[in-house]
Each structure stands twice: as structure tokens, then as C-alpha cells.
Tab-separated table of C-alpha atoms and ligand atoms in Angstrom:
chain	number	residue	atom	x	y	z
A	65	UNK	CA	10.475	22.372	-43.919
A	66	UNK	CA	12.211	22.703	-40.574
A	67	UNK	CA	14.432	25.498	-39.404
A	68	UNK	CA	12.982	28.144	-41.707
A	69	UNK	CA	13.648	31.444	-40.023
A	70	UNK	CA	15.031	34.119	-42.339
A	71	UNK	CA	12.885	34.694	-45.390
A	72	UNK	CA	13.831	37.010	-48.225
A	73	UNK	CA	10.669	38.374	-49.849
A	74	UNK	CA	11.624	40.064	-53.105
A	75	UNK	CA	9.036	42.494	-54.460
A	76	UNK	CA	7.607	42.696	-50.941
A	77	UNK	CA	6.544	46.337	-51.367
A	78	UNK	CA	4.142	45.415	-54.168
A	79	UNK	CA	0.561	44.181	-53.945
A	80	UNK	CA	0.804	40.446	-53.258
A	81	UNK	CA	4.269	40.627	-51.704
A	82	UNK	CA	3.182	43.118	-49.028
A	83	UNK	CA	0.113	41.033	-48.193
A	84	UNK	CA	2.408	37.994	-47.903
A	85	UNK	CA	4.793	39.837	-45.551
A	86	UNK	CA	1.886	40.739	-43.239
A	87	UNK	CA	0.502	37.199	-43.441
A	88	UNK	CA	3.830	35.490	-42.612
A	89	UNK	CA	4.808	37.802	-39.739
A	90	UNK	CA	1.416	37.320	-38.153
A	91	UNK	CA	1.281	33.566	-38.620
A	92	UNK	CA	4.872	32.683	-37.652
A	93	UNK	CA	6.151	34.551	-34.565
A	94	UNK	CA	9.643	33.006	-34.992
A	95	UNK	CA	10.201	34.090	-38.608
A	96	UNK	CA	12.135	37.104	-39.749
A	97	UNK	CA	11.173	38.689	-43.072
A	98	UNK	CA	13.559	40.749	-45.174
A	99	UNK	CA	12.040	42.640	-48.112
A	100	UNK	CA	14.244	43.445	-51.110
A	101	UNK	CA	12.452	45.796	-53.470
A	102	UNK	CA	13.483	48.203	-56.213
A	103	UNK	CA	10.474	50.461	-55.515
A	104	UNK	CA	9.380	50.812	-59.128
A	105	UNK	CA	6.141	52.703	-59.805
A	106	UNK	CA	4.341	49.636	-58.344
A	107	UNK	CA	6.424	49.370	-55.184
A	108	UNK	CA	5.011	51.370	-52.305
A	109	UNK	CA	6.278	51.651	-48.746
A	110	UNK	CA	2.785	52.719	-47.664
A	111	UNK	CA	1.916	49.012	-48.077
A	112	UNK	CA	4.326	48.159	-45.257
A	113	UNK	CA	3.968	51.325	-43.199
A	114	UNK	CA	2.357	49.608	-40.200
A	115	UNK	CA	5.388	47.296	-39.877
A	116	UNK	CA	7.995	50.017	-39.392
A	117	UNK	CA	8.314	49.276	-35.662
A	118	UNK	CA	8.276	45.482	-36.135
A	119	UNK	CA	11.728	44.081	-35.181
A	120	UNK	CA	11.257	40.929	-37.308
A	121	UNK	CA	10.797	42.989	-40.489
A	122	UNK	CA	13.594	44.642	-42.483
A	123	UNK	CA	13.457	46.595	-45.698
A	124	UNK	CA	16.302	46.765	-48.225
A	125	UNK	CA	16.082	48.957	-51.302
A	126	UNK	CA	17.589	47.136	-54.286
A	127	UNK	CA	17.215	45.396	-57.612
A	128	UNK	CA	16.978	41.597	-57.886
A	129	UNK	CA	19.115	41.846	-61.036
A	130	UNK	CA	21.992	43.305	-58.993
A	131	UNK	CA	23.943	40.224	-57.898
A	132	UNK	CA	26.178	42.076	-55.454
A	133	UNK	CA	23.203	43.599	-53.646
A	134	UNK	CA	21.429	40.237	-53.534
A	135	UNK	CA	24.495	38.462	-52.137
A	136	UNK	CA	24.994	41.195	-49.548
A	137	UNK	CA	21.428	40.672	-48.282
A	138	UNK	CA	21.792	36.885	-48.303
A	139	UNK	CA	24.908	37.135	-46.161
A	140	UNK	CA	23.845	39.932	-43.829
A	141	UNK	CA	20.518	38.346	-42.893
A	142	UNK	CA	21.558	34.659	-43.144
A	143	UNK	CA	18.717	34.044	-45.582
A	144	UNK	CA	17.530	30.437	-45.799
A	145	UNK	CA	14.392	30.888	-47.927
A	146	UNK	CA	13.683	33.097	-50.930
A	147	UNK	CA	10.157	33.890	-52.117
A	148	UNK	CA	10.298	35.854	-55.353
A	149	UNK	CA	7.379	38.213	-56.026
A	150	UNK	CA	9.488	40.875	-57.769
A	151	UNK	CA	8.262	41.405	-61.306
A	152	UNK	CA	6.974	43.757	-63.886
A	153	UNK	CA	3.417	42.533	-63.615
A	154	UNK	CA	1.034	44.362	-65.946
A	155	UNK	CA	0.136	42.974	-69.396
A	156	UNK	CA	-0.765	46.391	-70.858
A	157	UNK	CA	2.623	47.827	-69.870
A	158	UNK	CA	4.376	44.782	-71.365
A	159	UNK	CA	2.781	45.735	-74.684
A	160	UNK	CA	4.328	49.215	-74.328
A	161	UNK	CA	7.800	48.306	-72.998
A	162	UNK	CA	8.693	44.586	-73.167
A	163	UNK	CA	12.387	45.093	-72.325
A	164	UNK	CA	11.838	45.813	-68.617
A	165	UNK	CA	9.861	42.562	-68.361
A	166	UNK	CA	12.667	40.443	-69.769
A	167	UNK	CA	15.111	42.065	-67.369
A	168	UNK	CA	13.146	41.685	-64.116
A	169	UNK	CA	11.073	38.575	-64.895
A	170	UNK	CA	13.773	36.449	-66.590
A	171	UNK	CA	17.203	37.847	-65.639
A	172	UNK	CA	15.968	38.611	-62.089
A	173	UNK	CA	15.058	34.986	-61.200
A	174	UNK	CA	18.344	33.843	-62.727
A	175	UNK	CA	20.324	36.135	-60.405
A	176	UNK	CA	18.279	34.980	-57.389
A	177	UNK	CA	18.666	31.308	-58.342
A	178	UNK	CA	22.413	31.716	-58.698
A	179	UNK	CA	22.483	33.210	-55.236
A	180	UNK	CA	20.199	30.469	-53.881
A	181	UNK	CA	22.646	27.927	-55.257
A	182	UNK	CA	25.705	29.675	-53.840
A	183	UNK	CA	24.236	30.096	-50.342
A	184	UNK	CA	22.521	26.688	-50.278
A	185	UNK	CA	19.020	27.879	-49.357
A	186	UNK	CA	16.375	25.481	-48.057
A	187	UNK	CA	13.873	26.708	-50.621
A	188	UNK	CA	13.572	29.072	-53.558
A	189	UNK	CA	9.929	29.779	-54.350
A	190	UNK	CA	8.907	31.421	-57.597
A	191	UNK	CA	5.552	33.220	-57.675
A	192	UNK	CA	4.274	32.670	-61.190
A	193	UNK	CA	0.995	33.067	-63.026
A	194	UNK	CA	-1.743	31.137	-64.815
A	195	UNK	CA	-0.993	33.345	-67.842
A	196	UNK	CA	1.946	31.122	-68.842
A	197	UNK	CA	-0.541	28.520	-70.150
A	198	UNK	CA	-2.026	31.078	-72.546
A	199	UNK	CA	-5.750	31.284	-73.164
A	200	UNK	CA	-7.651	28.138	-72.189
A	201	UNK	CA	-10.759	28.108	-74.343
A	202	UNK	CA	-12.014	24.785	-72.968
A	203	UNK	CA	-11.261	22.731	-69.871
A	204	UNK	CA	-8.592	23.693	-67.326
A	205	UNK	CA	-4.820	23.985	-67.424
A	206	UNK	CA	-2.822	21.385	-65.521
A	207	UNK	CA	0.749	21.818	-64.318
A	208	UNK	CA	2.021	19.391	-66.974
A	209	UNK	CA	0.433	21.290	-69.880
A	210	UNK	CA	2.597	22.955	-72.489
A	211	UNK	CA	3.157	26.678	-72.144
A	212	UNK	CA	1.567	28.842	-74.800
A	213	UNK	CA	2.388	32.426	-73.854
A	214	UNK	CA	0.928	35.244	-75.924
A	215	UNK	CA	1.994	38.526	-74.245
A	216	UNK	CA	5.505	39.783	-73.394
A	217	UNK	CA	4.466	39.577	-69.708
A	218	UNK	CA	3.461	35.919	-69.837
A	219	UNK	CA	6.437	35.001	-72.034
A	220	UNK	CA	8.813	36.604	-69.517
A	221	UNK	CA	7.149	34.858	-66.568
A	222	UNK	CA	7.412	31.535	-68.430
A	223	UNK	CA	11.121	32.229	-68.961
A	224	UNK	CA	11.513	32.691	-65.191
A	225	UNK	CA	9.665	29.426	-64.504
A	226	UNK	CA	11.851	27.480	-66.933
A	227	UNK	CA	14.992	28.893	-65.369
A	228	UNK	CA	13.774	27.670	-61.958
A	229	UNK	CA	13.196	24.167	-63.281
A	230	UNK	CA	16.631	24.250	-64.942
A	231	UNK	CA	18.295	25.122	-61.616
A	232	UNK	CA	16.445	22.268	-59.931
A	233	UNK	CA	17.482	19.740	-62.557
A	234	UNK	CA	21.005	20.972	-63.227
A	235	UNK	CA	22.137	22.126	-59.790
A	236	UNK	CA	19.690	20.611	-57.307
A	237	UNK	CA	18.387	23.986	-56.066
A	238	UNK	CA	15.169	23.140	-54.121
A	239	UNK	CA	12.709	25.240	-56.123
A	240	UNK	CA	8.932	25.297	-56.055
A	241	UNK	CA	6.637	27.277	-58.351
A	242	UNK	CA	3.054	28.410	-57.872
A	243	UNK	CA	1.006	29.553	-60.862
A	244	UNK	CA	-1.650	31.806	-59.394
A	245	UNK	CA	-4.777	33.198	-60.977
A	246	UNK	CA	-5.717	36.931	-60.834
A	247	UNK	CA	-5.534	38.329	-57.297
A	248	UNK	CA	-7.731	41.027	-55.780
A	249	UNK	CA	-7.611	42.723	-52.389
A	250	UNK	CA	-5.904	45.546	-50.444
A	251	UNK	CA	-2.897	47.452	-51.866
A	252	UNK	CA	-3.325	46.508	-55.549
A	253	UNK	CA	-2.014	49.245	-57.826
A	254	UNK	CA	-5.034	50.753	-59.624
A	255	UNK	CA	-3.828	49.861	-63.126
A	256	UNK	CA	-5.152	46.305	-62.675
A	257	UNK	CA	-8.762	45.986	-63.595
A	258	UNK	CA	-10.501	45.515	-60.238
A	259	UNK	CA	-8.945	48.434	-58.291
A	260	UNK	CA	-9.116	50.569	-61.452
A	261	UNK	CA	-12.836	49.931	-61.812
A	262	UNK	CA	-13.590	50.343	-58.095
A	263	UNK	CA	-11.750	53.660	-57.774
A	264	UNK	CA	-13.147	54.999	-61.072
A	265	UNK	CA	-16.644	54.050	-59.937
A	266	UNK	CA	-16.180	55.791	-56.572
A	267	UNK	CA	-15.293	58.958	-58.534
A	268	UNK	CA	-18.081	58.487	-61.142
A	269	UNK	CA	-15.517	58.050	-63.936
A	270	UNK	CA	-16.241	55.535	-66.765
A	271	UNK	CA	-15.139	51.904	-66.388
A	272	UNK	CA	-13.219	51.023	-69.609
A	273	UNK	CA	-14.202	47.420	-70.449
A	274	UNK	CA	-11.963	45.981	-73.190
A	275	UNK	CA	-13.801	44.474	-76.166
A	276	UNK	CA	-17.198	43.030	-75.268
A	277	UNK	CA	-16.296	42.133	-71.662
A	278	UNK	CA	-16.776	38.403	-72.236
A	279	UNK	CA	-13.189	37.462	-71.303
A	280	UNK	CA	-12.988	35.232	-68.249
A	281	UNK	CA	-10.658	35.314	-65.276
A	282	UNK	CA	-10.415	33.389	-61.999
A	283	UNK	CA	-10.268	36.231	-59.425
A	284	UNK	CA	-8.989	35.034	-56.034
A	285	UNK	CA	-8.627	36.888	-52.752
A	286	UNK	CA	-4.991	37.828	-52.203
A	287	UNK	CA	-4.754	36.250	-48.725
A	288	UNK	CA	-5.976	32.935	-50.124
A	289	UNK	CA	-3.101	33.123	-52.587
A	290	UNK	CA	-0.662	33.929	-49.743
A	291	UNK	CA	-1.925	30.950	-47.771
A	292	UNK	CA	-1.418	28.714	-50.831
A	293	UNK	CA	2.191	29.862	-51.147
A	294	UNK	CA	2.692	29.176	-47.419
A	295	UNK	CA	1.309	25.644	-47.886
A	296	UNK	CA	3.661	24.981	-50.818
A	297	UNK	CA	6.628	26.376	-48.876
A	298	UNK	CA	5.962	24.010	-45.994
A	299	UNK	CA	4.411	20.983	-47.678
A	300	UNK	CA	5.244	21.230	-51.389
A	301	UNK	CA	7.853	19.069	-53.101
A	302	UNK	CA	11.009	20.638	-54.566
A	303	UNK	CA	10.970	20.615	-58.371
A	304	UNK	CA	7.157	20.802	-58.463
A	305	UNK	CA	4.701	23.324	-59.877
A	306	UNK	CA	1.333	24.038	-58.210
A	307	UNK	CA	-1.624	25.818	-59.802
A	308	UNK	CA	-3.285	28.175	-57.324
A	309	UNK	CA	-6.753	29.646	-57.844
A	310	UNK	CA	-10.420	29.246	-56.979
A	311	UNK	CA	-11.140	27.111	-60.050
A	312	UNK	CA	-14.143	29.347	-60.860
A	313	UNK	CA	-14.063	31.968	-63.638
A	314	UNK	CA	-16.249	35.015	-64.160
A	315	UNK	CA	-16.458	37.339	-67.145
A	316	UNK	CA	-15.237	40.935	-66.960
A	317	UNK	CA	-18.638	42.422	-67.666
A	318	UNK	CA	-20.187	40.608	-64.683
A	319	UNK	CA	-17.275	41.798	-62.510
A	320	UNK	CA	-17.805	45.426	-63.617
A	321	UNK	CA	-21.576	45.210	-63.067
A	322	UNK	CA	-21.108	43.768	-59.588
A	323	UNK	CA	-18.646	46.532	-58.599
A	324	UNK	CA	-21.194	49.186	-59.633
A	325	UNK	CA	-23.966	47.357	-57.786
A	326	UNK	CA	-21.875	47.056	-54.593
A	327	UNK	CA	-21.106	50.789	-54.736
A	328	UNK	CA	-24.656	51.817	-55.629
A	329	UNK	CA	-23.465	53.430	-58.873
A	330	UNK	CA	-25.275	53.417	-62.253
A	331	UNK	CA	-24.500	50.698	-64.813
A	332	UNK	CA	-24.213	53.493	-67.389
A	333	UNK	CA	-20.635	54.044	-66.135
A	334	UNK	CA	-19.604	50.964	-68.161
A	335	UNK	CA	-17.824	52.006	-71.359
A	336	UNK	CA	-16.847	49.400	-73.983
A	337	UNK	CA	-13.486	50.437	-75.445
A	338	UNK	CA	-10.984	49.095	-78.007
A	339	UNK	CA	-9.717	45.684	-76.992
A	340	UNK	CA	-6.223	44.841	-75.734
A	341	UNK	CA	-4.136	43.364	-78.603
A	342	UNK	CA	-3.841	39.559	-78.244
A	343	UNK	CA	-6.289	39.621	-75.301
A	344	UNK	CA	-6.436	36.108	-73.808
A	345	UNK	CA	-10.104	35.117	-73.737
A	346	UNK	CA	-10.038	32.807	-70.757
A	347	UNK	CA	-7.726	31.538	-68.040
A	348	UNK	CA	-8.810	28.463	-66.092
A	349	UNK	CA	-6.840	26.288	-63.686
A	350	UNK	CA	-7.124	22.740	-62.453
A	351	UNK	CA	-6.117	23.166	-58.789
A	352	UNK	CA	-6.414	19.535	-57.668
A	353	UNK	CA	-2.666	19.225	-57.054
A	354	UNK	CA	-2.458	21.979	-54.428
A	355	UNK	CA	-5.796	20.844	-52.989
A	356	UNK	CA	-4.178	17.458	-52.319
A	357	UNK	CA	-1.811	19.358	-49.955
A	358	UNK	CA	-4.880	20.461	-47.980
A	359	UNK	CA	-5.293	23.989	-49.379
A	360	UNK	CA	-8.692	25.398	-50.331
A	361	UNK	CA	-9.625	28.888	-51.419
A	362	UNK	CA	-11.584	30.469	-48.538
A	363	UNK	CA	-13.435	33.161	-50.503
A	364	UNK	CA	-15.847	32.965	-53.414
A	365	UNK	CA	-15.434	35.653	-56.071
A	366	UNK	CA	-18.393	37.599	-54.672
A	367	UNK	CA	-16.981	37.512	-51.106
A	368	UNK	CA	-13.530	38.531	-52.320
A	369	UNK	CA	-14.930	41.387	-54.386
A	370	UNK	CA	-17.082	42.683	-51.551
A	371	UNK	CA	-14.108	42.760	-49.146
A	372	UNK	CA	-11.974	44.436	-51.804
A	373	UNK	CA	-14.566	47.117	-52.572
A	374	UNK	CA	-14.900	47.835	-48.867
A	375	UNK	CA	-11.119	48.252	-48.481
A	376	UNK	CA	-10.898	50.829	-51.297
A	377	UNK	CA	-13.903	52.711	-49.926
A	378	UNK	CA	-12.255	52.779	-46.481
A	379	UNK	CA	-8.721	53.664	-47.672
A	380	UNK	CA	-8.846	56.566	-50.134
A	381	UNK	CA	-5.597	57.903	-48.554
A	382	UNK	CA	-3.805	54.966	-50.168
A	383	UNK	CA	-5.089	55.127	-53.744
A	384	UNK	CA	-5.785	58.856	-54.168
A	385	UNK	CA	-2.093	59.577	-53.662
A	386	UNK	CA	-1.253	57.180	-56.513
A	387	UNK	CA	-4.014	58.260	-58.895
A	388	UNK	CA	-3.239	61.953	-58.543
A	389	UNK	CA	0.489	61.385	-59.207
A	390	UNK	CA	2.271	62.396	-62.403
A	391	UNK	CA	3.265	58.824	-63.301
A	392	UNK	CA	-0.234	57.422	-63.011
A	393	UNK	CA	-1.873	60.273	-64.893
A	394	UNK	CA	0.593	59.936	-67.791
A	395	UNK	CA	0.007	56.182	-67.926
A	396	UNK	CA	-3.772	56.602	-67.837
A	397	UNK	CA	-3.708	59.141	-70.665
A	398	UNK	CA	-1.519	56.869	-72.796
A	399	UNK	CA	-3.525	53.712	-72.167
A	400	UNK	CA	-7.068	55.114	-72.140
A	401	UNK	CA	-7.004	58.614	-73.668
A	402	UNK	CA	-7.857	57.696	-77.250
A	403	UNK	CA	-9.811	54.571	-76.235
A	404	UNK	CA	-12.278	56.639	-74.224
A	405	UNK	CA	-12.618	59.274	-76.939
A	406	UNK	CA	-13.510	56.773	-79.704
B	577	NAD	P1	3.196	44.443	-58.284
B	577	NAD	O1	3.467	45.035	-59.631
B	577	NAD	O2	2.149	45.013	-57.423
B	577	NAD	O3	4.541	44.471	-57.423
B	577	NAD	C1	5.791	44.142	-57.951
B	577	NAD	C2	6.862	44.553	-56.928
B	577	NAD	O4	8.140	44.158	-57.441
B	577	NAD	C3	6.927	46.057	-56.687
B	577	NAD	O5	7.054	46.313	-55.299
B	577	NAD	C4	8.178	46.492	-57.428
B	577	NAD	O6	8.795	47.631	-56.878
B	577	NAD	C5	9.034	45.245	-57.284
B	577	NAD	N1	10.058	45.138	-58.347
B	577	NAD	C6	9.880	45.286	-59.691
B	577	NAD	N2	11.046	45.111	-60.323
B	577	NAD	C7	11.972	44.813	-59.358
B	577	NAD	C8	13.354	44.511	-59.399
B	577	NAD	N3	14.033	44.461	-60.555
B	577	NAD	N4	13.991	44.259	-58.249
B	577	NAD	C9	13.318	44.313	-57.057
B	577	NAD	N5	12.013	44.604	-56.961
B	577	NAD	C10	11.353	44.847	-58.105
B	577	NAD	O7	2.966	42.909	-58.564
B	577	NAD	P2	1.946	41.887	-57.872
B	577	NAD	O8	0.635	42.013	-58.516
B	577	NAD	O9	2.069	41.973	-56.412
B	577	NAD	O10	2.563	40.502	-58.353
B	577	NAD	C11	3.587	39.866	-57.591
B	577	NAD	C12	4.014	38.587	-58.282
B	577	NAD	O11	2.884	37.726	-58.422
B	577	NAD	C13	4.551	38.813	-59.691
B	577	NAD	O12	5.637	37.942	-59.881
B	577	NAD	C14	3.397	38.443	-60.593
B	577	NAD	O13	3.861	37.946	-61.836
B	577	NAD	C15	2.734	37.344	-59.782
B	577	NAD	N6	1.280	37.186	-59.982
B	577	NAD	C16	0.459	38.271	-59.893
B	577	NAD	C17	-0.912	38.089	-60.033
B	577	NAD	C18	-1.868	39.251	-59.890
B	577	NAD	O14	-3.072	39.069	-60.098
B	577	NAD	N7	-1.428	40.431	-59.525
B	577	NAD	C19	-1.433	36.812	-60.273
B	577	NAD	C20	-0.553	35.723	-60.351
B	577	NAD	C21	0.813	35.921	-60.196
B	578	TYD	P1	-5.733	42.770	-65.683
B	578	TYD	O1	-6.161	43.232	-64.332
B	578	TYD	O2	-4.833	43.632	-66.480
B	578	TYD	O3	-5.114	41.313	-65.483
B	578	TYD	P2	-4.650	40.216	-66.604
B	578	TYD	O4	-4.727	40.787	-67.955
B	578	TYD	O5	-3.247	39.979	-66.182
B	578	TYD	O6	-5.559	39.057	-66.400
B	578	TYD	O7	-7.027	42.497	-66.555
B	578	TYD	C1	-7.998	41.553	-66.142
B	578	TYD	C2	-9.046	41.466	-67.212
B	578	TYD	O8	-9.713	42.719	-67.333
B	578	TYD	C3	-8.482	41.165	-68.595
B	578	TYD	O9	-9.404	40.312	-69.286
B	578	TYD	C4	-8.415	42.520	-69.258
B	578	TYD	C5	-9.597	43.256	-68.660
B	578	TYD	N1	-9.427	44.710	-68.525
B	578	TYD	C6	-10.424	45.579	-69.008
B	578	TYD	O10	-11.446	45.154	-69.540
B	578	TYD	N2	-10.228	46.923	-68.857
B	578	TYD	C7	-9.123	47.440	-68.278
B	578	TYD	O11	-9.002	48.692	-68.179
B	578	TYD	C8	-8.111	46.554	-67.783
B	578	TYD	C9	-6.873	47.065	-67.113
B	578	TYD	C10	-8.309	45.197	-67.935
């Protein structure tokens, strides 16, 4: 991909998006990055605070579903590449309020794709998830497998993916899709299991493990994921999907035990609580396709978790502000109040 200069990173104030913005600005001194973000509860300008003086970084407050705003940004910054991270991203919230997921995760990509088509971008990249394959009880999901979504979150993400493929086939928009496994690392909102468990453990609050904790996830370090997206942007083929993960799964109970061990906290903080409805037992990816582009995950789960734990220990300013806020406390009470009392 030659001539890539002006990248629109939608959802760049969220967890993975903000890590990607840092990664790209550091790696490519001739790239300009424009973030378009609605700043929902998950969007946080603290994630980008250190870039405020960076002339190659620009922030625009706006909704990806707002076509006029999107077109204004495309024009003003001469955008040639779109990387879409913007999403409602939490399964538990999708069980509470599915409508917001359909809007941002399906309508949002459609608006961006329409704009990509109109402005003739060099690449539209959709950041998707391994959850679109549904639970994989045996073996590993390949990019050609059928989608078997089971939560409103995964169904919405699958809708976004299919819209991307439709724009490639119908209108020739040069799209690529990555389907990443669970990410961990700095700036992850503490509703997702790893930062939730780490920050609860630091404060000696119980770790609510859903069901029996035997569900399996492939937890990858967020900068490995960012590097994989970079590889697909530069070396991936338009119209193609790439799975992106470590290819190694661990169960939730082991993850919780390791967090407590790393923090020197007692295992008695583990609390088994009522399971998530429709909880997918296992996600597992075959990553040979992206590996054939030369990408390899750099961190094992244990290395990624250790770095992540260290970051939350070192940065209480970042997560204490969130956890003490009205929005977070209301969410926590709704999601865990009765579970923890049972
Ligand atoms: P996040 O919830 O931390 O951040 C989402 C960001 O999108 C926030 O900054 C939010 O303000 C913004 N946003 C939401 N709705 C918007 C809208 N309508 N217009 C503009 N901005 C909007 O999410 P994340 O964990 O960083 O995930 C980023 C992407 O990666 C998502 O598409 C998600 O599906 C995908 N993904 C996440 C994981 C994971 O483990 N977190 C794994 C694989 C794929
Ligand atoms: P999560 O971080 O929500 O990611 P996803 O469901 O998208 O994979 O959850 C990861 C795993 O941890 C999943 O199997 C559900 C489980 N989990 C708990 O056991 N307790 C919790 O409080 C949360 C949020 C998740």
C-alpha cells in the first residue's frame, strides 16, 4: 500500500483504537492520524492525553452513523485510509440493550463504507472479532467457516462484516477484515474481565467468575493485535478476512488464579456467580492465514497478563476515575448486585 498518509481511526478513544493510534504514530513518522469518536462511556480522552501536542494527531468528536460528520472529516483531512474500531463492544451490555449495538456495529460500518466508496479510499479496514464464529467446541475457526453468532454483540459485528464484503463485491471498495481474539493491555475499560478482575483484586473485592470458570478464550496482548492490523493494512489482500490471535486458549478460572497470584492476593477472592445467558464456551482461531503474511504474536498469555497487571498497578489514576464514576457504579450494581448476593 503506497501513499498512505491520512488515516481515519474511528473509535480511537477506546481501548484498542487508542493503542493503535499510539502504535501507528510511533511507527510511521510520515502518517497523520485523525480520530473520530463519539466518546460513549467507553471512549476516554485520557487514553490519548499524551498526544495532545502531537501535530500529526487530530481528534474529532462525532458519531460514525452521522454521514455528514463523516464526510466532513473525509474532506477536511483528505482521508485515504479508514480503520474502524468504533463499536459497542461488551457482550453483557448487548444483553441489556441490543439496539445500540445494531446502530453502531451495523449501521455505522455502512455509513463509513458509503463514504469510503464516495471518496475512493485506498483501504477500508474493519476491526472484527472471533465471536462471529460462535462457540468453537472443537478445533479452530477458519476464515471460510460459517458464522454462528449467539449474542446481540456478535450478531451485530457479523452484520458489519457482511456489509464490508458486500461493498467489496458490489462496489469494489478495497476492504479488509481482521477477526481478533480477546485483547488485554493498557486502557481497557474495567467492564471486560481482565481489567475488572485486576482492579477488583487490587482493592480486595471479589472476582465474579461466571458459571464454573471453564470457558476458554484466546487472550492476546493489545499491541500484538495492533501490529496484526498494520500487517493486513500493508500486506493484506482487499476482499480478504484474517483471523488474528495467539492460537492458544486458557480457561477463565486459570486467568483469575494467575491474576491473584501475580498480585499476591488470596485465591479466596474468587466468587463463582450466575452464568452469562448463552455464554460461549470456547473461542479458538486458526491464524495460519495472517501468519503467512509474516505476523506472529509476540507475547504468550502469561507475558501479556503480567504486563497488563503491572500497567493497572502503575496507573490507578486512569481506572479509579472510571470505577468511582456514577455510570460505572450503576452498571456494576445492575450486572453484579444480585449475582454477588446469591
Ligand atoms: P471500546 O469499547 O473500548 O471502545 C469503543 C470506542 O468506540 C469508544 O471510544 C467509543 O466512544 C467509540 N464509539 C462507540 N460508538 C461510536 C459511534 N457510534 N461513533 C463513533 N465512536 C463510537 O472497544 P475496544 O475493546 O477497543 O474494541 C474496538 C474494536 O475491536 C471493536 O470494534 C470491537 O468489536 C473489536 N474487538 C475487540 C476485542 C476486545 O477484546 N476488546 C477483540 C476483538 C475485536
Ligand atoms: P469478556 O471480557 O466480557 O469478553 P468476551 O465475552 O467478549 O469474550 O469476558 C471474557 C470471559 O470472561 C468470558 O468467558 C466471560 C467471562 N467473564 C466472567 O467470568 N466474569 C465477568 O465478570 C466477566 C465480565 C466476564
